[in-house]
Amino acid sequence: MKKITSFLIAIIATIGVQAQDFQGMAVYESKTSLDEDMSRFGNREITPEMKKMIEERMKQMLEKTFILNFDKTASIYQEEEKLDSPNQGGGRMRMMMSSMTGGGGKHYKNIKDKVFLIEKEIFGKEFLVTDTLPKIVWKMEGESKKIGNYTCYKATAIVPVDKSNMMNFRPKKGAEQEMEAKNEEEQKSTNFMDMIEMPTEKTITAWYAPEIPISQGPENYWGLPGLILEVSDGKTTMLCSKVVLNVKEKAAIKAPKKGEKVTQAEFEEIMTKKIQEMREMYQGQGGRGGRMRG
């Protein structure tokens, strides 16, 4: 009986998707775990209580809700606007965090034309990242599980790392042991940026629903025979909490136009220079990050 019901749902969904004016909406909850290895050799002067408070606050800021509006060929993915809670440090801290993770506004991708455009902002300067949609070579794993009412199937892939997102940094091999070998004064004078590195690629795990025959997903994830309802890179997980097909109030799924147009590689280079600028600023006496130069 369950197989018959699933088959009927798939048929109805397919018919709905084929409609000329089809549009759907999916809500994703994003959670990012902090790297424990990095926190172990971070600031040695922070008390355990202060460290716990900072980690809790960062965890709250990294828990986000995103909305994906999609039709048969294109989609718009963006964060749901929320009011800051009094204990979250206010909008300024959230804006700083957004800048350090290559903060974005609207994220548009067109799987027919194989292009994507993302609104990005770094410390007050706006960019429009425009590039070819990267092809993802998926490996079907043969596993399945339920996400809500949908039977989803597992797929994995190795993809390049977004070098504009500082959350992708990881400790260098042997960095913790190197810090442990230093005395207190040497630890204080060690630049944290010298102890971390940016990997070139990462493994992602996705779960897609063939009952929703749309080759879309959150961020730049696409290319599977069904809507991606969950995707994880081991640190950040995006899980779909709601799907609405054939929405009554249709969204404008159009390419964004705001910001200075750059390619993905150019934006990563800009972000790398900004990180280097901050590294030099905090060397020695330290200081406060300002607006983008140029």
PDB file of N, CA and C in Angstrom, residues 67-164:
ATOM      1  N   ILE A  67      15.101  30.287   2.349  1.00  0.00           N
ATOM      2  CA  ILE A  67      13.954  29.990   1.487  1.00  0.00           C
ATOM      3  C   ILE A  67      14.453  29.769   0.061  1.00  0.00           C
ATOM      4  N   LEU A  68      14.054  28.648  -0.540  1.00  0.00           N
ATOM      5  CA  LEU A  68      14.370  28.350  -1.942  1.00  0.00           C
ATOM      6  C   LEU A  68      13.081  28.411  -2.750  1.00  0.00           C
ATOM      7  N   ASN A  69      12.997  29.393  -3.641  1.00  0.00           N
ATOM      8  CA  ASN A  69      11.878  29.467  -4.586  1.00  0.00           C
ATOM      9  C   ASN A  69      12.379  28.962  -5.936  1.00  0.00           C
ATOM     10  N   PHE A  70      11.650  28.037  -6.538  1.00  0.00           N
ATOM     11  CA  PHE A  70      12.145  27.419  -7.769  1.00  0.00           C
ATOM     12  C   PHE A  70      11.022  27.165  -8.775  1.00  0.00           C
ATOM     13  N   ASP A  71      11.410  27.168 -10.060  1.00  0.00           N
ATOM     14  CA  ASP A  71      10.519  26.713 -11.122  1.00  0.00           C
ATOM     15  C   ASP A  71      11.228  25.571 -11.842  1.00  0.00           C
ATOM     16  N   LYS A  72      10.895  25.323 -13.074  1.00  0.00           N
ATOM     17  CA  LYS A  72      11.477  24.166 -13.780  1.00  0.00           C
ATOM     18  C   LYS A  72      12.948  24.352 -14.142  1.00  0.00           C
ATOM     19  N   THR A  73      13.397  25.599 -14.259  1.00  0.00           N
ATOM     20  CA  THR A  73      14.773  25.827 -14.716  1.00  0.00           C
ATOM     21  C   THR A  73      15.625  26.707 -13.802  1.00  0.00           C
ATOM     22  N   ALA A  74      15.004  27.498 -12.950  1.00  0.00           N
ATOM     23  CA  ALA A  74      15.775  28.455 -12.157  1.00  0.00           C
ATOM     24  C   ALA A  74      15.301  28.489 -10.705  1.00  0.00           C
ATOM     25  N   SER A  75      16.136  29.116  -9.847  1.00  0.00           N
ATOM     26  CA  SER A  75      15.775  29.219  -8.434  1.00  0.00           C
ATOM     27  C   SER A  75      16.419  30.447  -7.805  1.00  0.00           C
ATOM     28  N   ILE A  76      15.793  30.913  -6.722  1.00  0.00           N
ATOM     29  CA  ILE A  76      16.343  31.982  -5.877  1.00  0.00           C
ATOM     30  C   ILE A  76      16.422  31.440  -4.463  1.00  0.00           C
ATOM     31  N   TYR A  77      17.615  31.534  -3.868  1.00  0.00           N
ATOM     32  CA  TYR A  77      17.857  31.018  -2.519  1.00  0.00           C
ATOM     33  C   TYR A  77      18.364  32.173  -1.675  1.00  0.00           C
ATOM     34  N   GLN A  78      17.686  32.463  -0.553  1.00  0.00           N
ATOM     35  CA  GLN A  78      18.119  33.556   0.294  1.00  0.00           C
ATOM     36  C   GLN A  78      17.704  33.336   1.738  1.00  0.00           C
ATOM     37  N   GLU A  79      18.442  33.987   2.640  1.00  0.00           N
ATOM     38  CA  GLU A  79      18.172  33.829   4.070  1.00  0.00           C
ATOM     39  C   GLU A  79      16.878  34.532   4.450  1.00  0.00           C
ATOM     40  N   GLU A  80      16.122  33.889   5.316  1.00  0.00           N
ATOM     41  CA  GLU A  80      14.899  34.492   5.831  1.00  0.00           C
ATOM     42  C   GLU A  80      15.272  35.590   6.813  1.00  0.00           C
ATOM     43  N   GLU A  81      14.685  36.752   6.652  1.00  0.00           N
ATOM     44  CA  GLU A  81      15.005  37.872   7.524  1.00  0.00           C
ATOM     45  C   GLU A  81      14.409  37.646   8.911  1.00  0.00           C
ATOM     46  N   LYS A  82      15.241  37.853   9.935  1.00  0.00           N
ATOM     47  CA  LYS A  82      14.799  37.695  11.316  1.00  0.00           C
ATOM     48  C   LYS A  82      15.261  38.881  12.147  1.00  0.00           C
ATOM     49  N   LEU A  83      14.484  39.205  13.174  1.00  0.00           N
ATOM     50  CA  LEU A  83      14.902  40.243  14.118  1.00  0.00           C
ATOM     51  C   LEU A  83      15.905  39.645  15.086  1.00  0.00           C
ATOM     52  N   ASP A  84      16.963  40.396  15.406  1.00  0.00           N
ATOM     53  CA  ASP A  84      17.977  39.906  16.340  1.00  0.00           C
ATOM     54  C   ASP A  84      17.419  39.847  17.757  1.00  0.00           C
ATOM     55  N   SER A  85      17.699  38.758  18.455  1.00  0.00           N
ATOM     56  CA  SER A  85      17.333  38.643  19.862  1.00  0.00           C
ATOM     57  C   SER A  85      18.329  39.453  20.686  1.00  0.00           C
ATOM     58  N   PRO A  86      17.910  39.971  21.864  1.00  0.00           N
ATOM     59  CA  PRO A  86      18.814  40.772  22.694  1.00  0.00           C
ATOM     60  C   PRO A  86      20.104  40.052  23.060  1.00  0.00           C
ATOM     61  N   ASN A  87      20.061  38.713  23.196  1.00  0.00           N
ATOM     62  CA  ASN A  87      21.248  37.961  23.614  1.00  0.00           C
ATOM     63  C   ASN A  87      22.102  37.492  22.440  1.00  0.00           C
ATOM     64  N   GLN A  88      21.809  37.969  21.225  1.00  0.00           N
ATOM     65  CA  GLN A  88      22.591  37.532  20.069  1.00  0.00           C
ATOM     66  C   GLN A  88      23.645  38.546  19.644  1.00  0.00           C
ATOM     67  N   GLY A  89      23.811  39.622  20.435  1.00  0.00           N
ATOM     68  CA  GLY A  89      24.882  40.569  20.136  1.00  0.00           C
ATOM     69  C   GLY A  89      24.501  41.638  19.141  1.00  0.00           C
ATOM     70  N   GLY A  90      23.260  41.650  18.654  1.00  0.00           N
ATOM     71  CA  GLY A  90      22.809  42.700  17.759  1.00  0.00           C
ATOM     72  C   GLY A  90      23.209  42.488  16.314  1.00  0.00           C
ATOM     73  N   GLY A  91      22.680  43.407  15.474  1.00  0.00           N
ATOM     74  CA  GLY A  91      22.901  43.288  14.035  1.00  0.00           C
ATOM     75  C   GLY A  91      24.330  43.504  13.617  1.00  0.00           C
ATOM     76  N   ARG A  92      25.099  44.310  14.379  1.00  0.00           N
ATOM     77  CA  ARG A  92      26.485  44.606  13.999  1.00  0.00           C
ATOM     78  C   ARG A  92      27.339  43.345  14.024  1.00  0.00           C
ATOM     79  N   MET A  93      27.175  42.549  15.080  1.00  0.00           N
ATOM     80  CA  MET A  93      27.953  41.323  15.198  1.00  0.00           C
ATOM     81  C   MET A  93      27.546  40.327  14.119  1.00  0.00           C
ATOM     82  N   ARG A  94      26.249  40.272  13.823  1.00  0.00           N
ATOM     83  CA  ARG A  94      25.761  39.376  12.766  1.00  0.00           C
ATOM     84  C   ARG A  94      26.302  39.803  11.408  1.00  0.00           C
ATOM     85  N   MET A  95      26.376  41.135  11.174  1.00  0.00           N
ATOM     86  CA  MET A  95      26.892  41.644   9.909  1.00  0.00           C
ATOM     87  C   MET A  95      28.373  41.313   9.755  1.00  0.00           C
ATOM     88  N   MET A  96      29.124  41.435  10.865  1.00  0.00           N
ATOM     89  CA  MET A  96      30.550  41.080  10.848  1.00  0.00           C
ATOM     90  C   MET A  96      30.729  39.603  10.514  1.00  0.00           C
ATOM     91  N   MET A  97      29.906  38.757  11.134  1.00  0.00           N
ATOM     92  CA  MET A  97      29.984  37.320  10.894  1.00  0.00           C
ATOM     93  C   MET A  97      29.645  37.007   9.443  1.00  0.00           C
ATOM     94  N   SER A  98      28.645  37.715   8.904  1.00  0.00           N
ATOM     95  CA  SER A  98      28.240  37.503   7.519  1.00  0.00           C
ATOM     96  C   SER A  98      29.367  37.871   6.559  1.00  0.00           C
ATOM     97  N   SER A  99      30.067  38.978   6.853  1.00  0.00           N
ATOM     98  CA  SER A  99      31.177  39.408   6.007  1.00  0.00           C
ATOM     99  C   SER A  99      32.305  38.381   6.007  1.00  0.00           C
ATOM    100  N   MET A 100      32.621  37.823   7.176  1.00  0.00           N
ATOM    101  CA  MET A 100      33.718  36.878   7.292  1.00  0.00           C
ATOM    102  C   MET A 100      33.398  35.538   6.632  1.00  0.00           C
ATOM    103  N   THR A 101      32.130  35.265   6.406  1.00  0.00           N
ATOM    104  CA  THR A 101      31.755  34.020   5.728  1.00  0.00           C
ATOM    105  C   THR A 101      31.348  34.285   4.281  1.00  0.00           C
ATOM    106  N   GLY A 102      31.808  35.430   3.739  1.00  0.00           N
ATOM    107  CA  GLY A 102      31.462  35.760   2.361  1.00  0.00           C
ATOM    108  C   GLY A 102      29.982  36.004   2.224  1.00  0.00           C
ATOM    109  N   GLY A 103      29.414  36.724   3.181  1.00  0.00           N
ATOM    110  CA  GLY A 103      27.962  36.901   3.318  1.00  0.00           C
ATOM    111  C   GLY A 103      27.256  37.222   2.019  1.00  0.00           C
ATOM    112  N   GLY A 104      26.149  36.543   1.787  1.00  0.00           N
ATOM    113  CA  GLY A 104      25.427  36.732   0.542  1.00  0.00           C
ATOM    114  C   GLY A 104      23.982  37.122   0.726  1.00  0.00           C
ATOM    115  N   GLY A 105      23.425  37.743  -0.299  1.00  0.00           N
ATOM    116  CA  GLY A 105      22.010  38.054  -0.341  1.00  0.00           C
ATOM    117  C   GLY A 105      21.316  37.019  -1.207  1.00  0.00           C
ATOM    118  N   LYS A 106      20.739  37.469  -2.317  1.00  0.00           N
ATOM    119  CA  LYS A 106      20.058  36.544  -3.220  1.00  0.00           C
ATOM    120  C   LYS A 106      21.060  35.646  -3.949  1.00  0.00           C
ATOM    121  N   HIS A 107      20.715  34.365  -4.037  1.00  0.00           N
ATOM    122  CA  HIS A 107      21.554  33.375  -4.713  1.00  0.00           C
ATOM    123  C   HIS A 107      20.709  32.767  -5.836  1.00  0.00           C
ATOM    124  N   TYR A 108      21.018  33.172  -7.074  1.00  0.00           N
ATOM    125  CA  TYR A 108      20.247  32.743  -8.247  1.00  0.00           C
ATOM    126  C   TYR A 108      21.031  31.709  -9.036  1.00  0.00           C
ATOM    127  N   LYS A 109      20.356  30.638  -9.444  1.00  0.00           N
ATOM    128  CA  LYS A 109      21.005  29.702 -10.371  1.00  0.00           C
ATOM    129  C   LYS A 109      20.000  29.229 -11.419  1.00  0.00           C
ATOM    130  N   ASN A 110      20.501  29.102 -12.642  1.00  0.00           N
ATOM    131  CA  ASN A 110      19.697  28.673 -13.775  1.00  0.00           C
ATOM    132  C   ASN A 110      20.320  27.403 -14.342  1.00  0.00           C
ATOM    133  N   ILE A 111      19.644  26.260 -14.145  1.00  0.00           N
ATOM    134  CA  ILE A 111      20.230  24.990 -14.552  1.00  0.00           C
ATOM    135  C   ILE A 111      20.108  24.757 -16.061  1.00  0.00           C
ATOM    136  N   LYS A 112      19.297  25.566 -16.732  1.00  0.00           N
ATOM    137  CA  LYS A 112      19.182  25.463 -18.192  1.00  0.00           C
ATOM    138  C   LYS A 112      20.348  26.190 -18.860  1.00  0.00           C
ATOM    139  N   ASP A 113      20.622  27.411 -18.385  1.00  0.00           N
ATOM    140  CA  ASP A 113      21.717  28.208 -18.953  1.00  0.00           C
ATOM    141  C   ASP A 113      23.057  27.929 -18.280  1.00  0.00           C
ATOM    142  N   LYS A 114      23.027  27.136 -17.169  1.00  0.00           N
ATOM    143  CA  LYS A 114      24.240  26.756 -16.432  1.00  0.00           C
ATOM    144  C   LYS A 114      24.990  27.978 -15.909  1.00  0.00           C
ATOM    145  N   VAL A 115      24.253  28.910 -15.281  1.00  0.00           N
ATOM    146  CA  VAL A 115      24.872  30.098 -14.701  1.00  0.00           C
ATOM    147  C   VAL A 115      24.362  30.308 -13.276  1.00  0.00           C
ATOM    148  N   PHE A 116      25.155  31.023 -12.473  1.00  0.00           N
ATOM    149  CA  PHE A 116      24.693  31.432 -11.156  1.00  0.00           C
ATOM    150  C   PHE A 116      25.140  32.859 -10.879  1.00  0.00           C
ATOM    151  N   LEU A 117      24.346  33.575 -10.073  1.00  0.00           N
ATOM    152  CA  LEU A 117      24.657  34.930  -9.653  1.00  0.00           C
ATOM    153  C   LEU A 117      24.347  35.038  -8.168  1.00  0.00           C
ATOM    154  N   ILE A 118      25.278  35.610  -7.400  1.00  0.00           N
ATOM    155  CA  ILE A 118      25.093  35.741  -5.955  1.00  0.00           C
ATOM    156  C   ILE A 118      25.445  37.155  -5.514  1.00  0.00           C
ATOM    157  N   GLU A 119      24.538  37.758  -4.750  1.00  0.00           N
ATOM    158  CA  GLU A 119      24.836  39.048  -4.136  1.00  0.00           C
ATOM    159  C   GLU A 119      25.721  38.809  -2.911  1.00  0.00           C
ATOM    160  N   LYS A 120      26.863  39.480  -2.881  1.00  0.00           N
ATOM    161  CA  LYS A 120      27.797  39.333  -1.765  1.00  0.00           C
ATOM    162  C   LYS A 120      28.154  40.713  -1.210  1.00  0.00           C
ATOM    163  N   GLU A 121      28.459  40.746   0.079  1.00  0.00           N
ATOM    164  CA  GLU A 121      28.883  41.995   0.699  1.00  0.00           C
ATOM    165  C   GLU A 121      30.022  41.729   1.670  1.00  0.00           C
ATOM    166  N   ILE A 122      31.111  42.502   1.533  1.00  0.00           N
ATOM    167  CA  ILE A 122      32.238  42.393   2.452  1.00  0.00           C
ATOM    168  C   ILE A 122      32.472  43.752   3.082  1.00  0.00           C
ATOM    169  N   PHE A 123      32.142  43.879   4.364  1.00  0.00           N
ATOM    170  CA  PHE A 123      32.359  45.101   5.126  1.00  0.00           C
ATOM    171  C   PHE A 123      31.861  46.347   4.377  1.00  0.00           C
ATOM    172  N   GLY A 124      30.640  46.263   3.889  1.00  0.00           N
ATOM    173  CA  GLY A 124      29.994  47.425   3.281  1.00  0.00           C
ATOM    174  C   GLY A 124      30.146  47.544   1.776  1.00  0.00           C
ATOM    175  N   LYS A 125      31.006  46.755   1.149  1.00  0.00           N
ATOM    176  CA  LYS A 125      31.178  46.815  -0.313  1.00  0.00           C
ATOM    177  C   LYS A 125      30.400  45.671  -0.959  1.00  0.00           C
ATOM    178  N   GLU A 126      29.562  46.006  -1.943  1.00  0.00           N
ATOM    179  CA  GLU A 126      28.682  45.026  -2.572  1.00  0.00           C
ATOM    180  C   GLU A 126      29.264  44.480  -3.876  1.00  0.00           C
ATOM    181  N   PHE A 127      29.113  43.165  -4.058  1.00  0.00           N
ATOM    182  CA  PHE A 127      29.572  42.490  -5.269  1.00  0.00           C
ATOM    183  C   PHE A 127      28.447  41.615  -5.818  1.00  0.00           C
ATOM    184  N   LEU A 128      28.534  41.339  -7.101  1.00  0.00           N
ATOM    185  CA  LEU A 128      27.620  40.400  -7.739  1.00  0.00           C
ATOM    186  C   LEU A 128      28.478  39.317  -8.394  1.00  0.00           C
ATOM    187  N   VAL A 129      28.592  38.187  -7.710  1.00  0.00           N
ATOM    188  CA  VAL A 129      29.410  37.077  -8.214  1.00  0.00           C
ATOM    189  C   VAL A 129      28.646  36.388  -9.337  1.00  0.00           C
ATOM    190  N   THR A 130      29.220  36.392 -10.523  1.00  0.00           N
ATOM    191  CA  THR A 130      28.570  35.840 -11.713  1.00  0.00           C
ATOM    192  C   THR A 130      29.503  34.843 -12.380  1.00  0.00           C
ATOM    193  N   ASP A 131      29.027  33.605 -12.556  1.00  0.00           N
ATOM    194  CA  ASP A 131      29.920  32.599 -13.119  1.00  0.00           C
ATOM    195  C   ASP A 131      29.120  31.419 -13.664  1.00  0.00           C
ATOM    196  N   THR A 132      29.864  30.487 -14.262  1.00  0.00           N
ATOM    197  CA  THR A 132      29.251  29.263 -14.784  1.00  0.00           C
ATOM    198  C   THR A 132      28.900  28.330 -13.632  1.00  0.00           C
ATOM    199  N   LEU A 133      27.731  27.745 -13.684  1.00  0.00           N
ATOM    200  CA  LEU A 133      27.302  26.820 -12.646  1.00  0.00           C
ATOM    201  C   LEU A 133      28.199  25.582 -12.682  1.00  0.00           C
ATOM    202  N   PRO A 134      28.894  25.287 -11.585  1.00  0.00           N
ATOM    203  CA  PRO A 134      29.827  24.151 -11.592  1.00  0.00           C
ATOM    204  C   PRO A 134      29.104  22.815 -11.727  1.00  0.00           C
ATOM    205  N   LYS A 135      29.655  21.949 -12.545  1.00  0.00           N
ATOM    206  CA  LYS A 135      29.079  20.611 -12.699  1.00  0.00           C
ATOM    207  C   LYS A 135      29.505  19.748 -11.517  1.00  0.00           C
ATOM    208  N   ILE A 136      28.548  19.077 -10.913  1.00  0.00           N
ATOM    209  CA  ILE A 136      28.836  18.214  -9.766  1.00  0.00           C
ATOM    210  C   ILE A 136      28.746  16.754 -10.218  1.00  0.00           C
ATOM    211  N   VAL A 137      29.825  16.007 -10.016  1.00  0.00           N
ATOM    212  CA  VAL A 137      29.838  14.590 -10.382  1.00  0.00           C
ATOM    213  C   VAL A 137      29.343  13.788  -9.177  1.00  0.00           C
ATOM    214  N   TRP A 138      28.091  13.403  -9.222  1.00  0.00           N
ATOM    215  CA  TRP A 138      27.470  12.702  -8.102  1.00  0.00           C
ATOM    216  C   TRP A 138      27.720  11.197  -8.168  1.00  0.00           C
ATOM    217  N   LYS A 139      27.873  10.606  -6.989  1.00  0.00           N
ATOM    218  CA  LYS A 139      27.967   9.154  -6.878  1.00  0.00           C
ATOM    219  C   LYS A 139      26.748   8.669  -6.098  1.00  0.00           C
ATOM    220  N   MET A 140      25.910   7.843  -6.758  1.00  0.00           N
ATOM    221  CA  MET A 140      24.711   7.320  -6.103  1.00  0.00           C
ATOM    222  C   MET A 140      25.110   6.210  -5.133  1.00  0.00           C
ATOM    223  N   GLU A 141      24.697   6.362  -3.871  1.00  0.00           N
ATOM    224  CA  GLU A 141      25.141   5.440  -2.825  1.00  0.00           C
ATOM    225  C   GLU A 141      24.177   4.287  -2.553  1.00  0.00           C
ATOM    226  N   GLY A 142      22.951   4.368  -3.056  1.00  0.00           N
ATOM    227  CA  GLY A 142      22.004   3.253  -2.885  1.00  0.00           C
ATOM    228  C   GLY A 142      21.282   3.221  -1.548  1.00  0.00           C
ATOM    229  N   GLU A 143      21.549   4.190  -0.675  1.00  0.00           N
ATOM    230  CA  GLU A 143      20.859   4.248   0.618  1.00  0.00           C
ATOM    231  C   GLU A 143      19.646   5.167   0.517  1.00  0.00           C
ATOM    232  N   SER A 144      18.671   4.926   1.382  1.00  0.00           N
ATOM    233  CA  SER A 144      17.476   5.770   1.391  1.00  0.00           C
ATOM    234  C   SER A 144      17.031   6.053   2.820  1.00  0.00           C
ATOM    235  N   LYS A 145      16.293   7.141   2.989  1.00  0.00           N
ATOM    236  CA  LYS A 145      15.695   7.477   4.285  1.00  0.00           C
ATOM    237  C   LYS A 145      14.548   8.444   4.042  1.00  0.00           C
ATOM    238  N   LYS A 146      13.712   8.603   5.052  1.00  0.00           N
ATOM    239  CA  LYS A 146      12.570   9.499   4.963  1.00  0.00           C
ATOM    240  C   LYS A 146      12.950  10.885   5.491  1.00  0.00           C
ATOM    241  N   ILE A 147      12.611  11.905   4.746  1.00  0.00           N
ATOM    242  CA  ILE A 147      12.686  13.280   5.216  1.00  0.00           C
ATOM    243  C   ILE A 147      11.284  13.845   5.061  1.00  0.00           C
ATOM    244  N   GLY A 148      10.616  14.031   6.164  1.00  0.00           N
ATOM    245  CA  GLY A 148       9.201  14.395   6.108  1.00  0.00           C
ATOM    246  C   GLY A 148       8.411  13.259   5.485  1.00  0.00           C
ATOM    247  N   ASN A 149       7.613  13.563   4.471  1.00  0.00           N
ATOM    248  CA  ASN A 149       6.809  12.544   3.792  1.00  0.00           C
ATOM    249  C   ASN A 149       7.500  11.967   2.563  1.00  0.00           C
ATOM    250  N   TYR A 150       8.739  12.408   2.311  1.00  0.00           N
ATOM    251  CA  TYR A 150       9.420  12.015   1.080  1.00  0.00           C
ATOM    252  C   TYR A 150      10.510  10.970   1.314  1.00  0.00           C
ATOM    253  N   THR A 151      10.543   9.981   0.426  1.00  0.00           N
ATOM    254  CA  THR A 151      11.619   8.998   0.440  1.00  0.00           C
ATOM    255  C   THR A 151      12.804   9.595  -0.316  1.00  0.00           C
ATOM    256  N   CYS A 152      13.919   9.743   0.359  1.00  0.00           N
ATOM    257  CA  CYS A 152      15.087  10.376  -0.242  1.00  0.00           C
ATOM    258  C   CYS A 152      16.225   9.376  -0.406  1.00  0.00           C
ATOM    259  N   TYR A 153      17.060   9.632  -1.401  1.00  0.00           N
ATOM    260  CA  TYR A 153      18.172   8.742  -1.714  1.00  0.00           C
ATOM    261  C   TYR A 153      19.493   9.498  -1.577  1.00  0.00           C
ATOM    262  N   LYS A 154      20.497   8.756  -1.132  1.00  0.00           N
ATOM    263  CA  LYS A 154      21.796   9.351  -0.819  1.00  0.00           C
ATOM    264  C   LYS A 154      22.705   9.447  -2.044  1.00  0.00           C
ATOM    265  N   ALA A 155      23.404  10.576  -2.140  1.00  0.00           N
ATOM    266  CA  ALA A 155      24.411  10.772  -3.183  1.00  0.00           C
ATOM    267  C   ALA A 155      25.559  11.566  -2.582  1.00  0.00           C
ATOM    268  N   THR A 156      26.780  11.281  -3.024  1.00  0.00           N
ATOM    269  CA  THR A 156      27.949  12.003  -2.524  1.00  0.00           C
ATOM    270  C   THR A 156      28.750  12.580  -3.683  1.00  0.00           C
ATOM    271  N   ALA A 157      29.558  13.578  -3.377  1.00  0.00           N
ATOM    272  CA  ALA A 157      30.394  14.199  -4.411  1.00  0.00           C
ATOM    273  C   ALA A 157      31.546  14.935  -3.750  1.00  0.00           C
ATOM    274  N   ILE A 158      32.607  15.144  -4.511  1.00  0.00           N
ATOM    275  CA  ILE A 158      33.745  15.949  -4.068  1.00  0.00           C
ATOM    276  C   ILE A 158      33.689  17.257  -4.844  1.00  0.00           C
ATOM    277  N   VAL A 159      33.644  18.378  -4.130  1.00  0.00           N
ATOM    278  CA  VAL A 159      33.498  19.686  -4.769  1.00  0.00           C
ATOM    279  C   VAL A 159      34.589  20.634  -4.285  1.00  0.00           C
ATOM    280  N   PRO A 160      34.895  21.675  -5.067  1.00  0.00           N
ATOM    281  CA  PRO A 160      35.880  22.674  -4.622  1.00  0.00           C
ATOM    282  C   PRO A 160      35.356  23.440  -3.412  1.00  0.00           C
ATOM    283  N   VAL A 161      36.255  23.890  -2.564  1.00  0.00           N
ATOM    284  CA  VAL A 161      35.884  24.665  -1.384  1.00  0.00           C
ATOM    285  C   VAL A 161      35.728  26.140  -1.751  1.00  0.00           C
ATOM    286  N   ASP A 162      34.726  26.789  -1.177  1.00  0.00           N
ATOM    287  CA  ASP A 162      34.535  28.223  -1.363  1.00  0.00           C
ATOM    288  C   ASP A 162      35.567  28.947  -0.506  1.00  0.00           C
ATOM    289  N   LYS A 163      36.580  29.491  -1.137  1.00  0.00           N
ATOM    290  CA  LYS A 163      37.687  30.131  -0.413  1.00  0.00           C
ATOM    291  C   LYS A 163      37.313  31.491   0.171  1.00  0.00           C
ATOM    292  N   SER A 164      36.110  31.974  -0.146  1.00  0.00           N
ATOM    293  CA  SER A 164      35.679  33.263   0.406  1.00  0.00           C
ATOM    294  C   SER A 164      34.988  33.102   1.752  1.00  0.00           C
TER     295      SER A 164
END
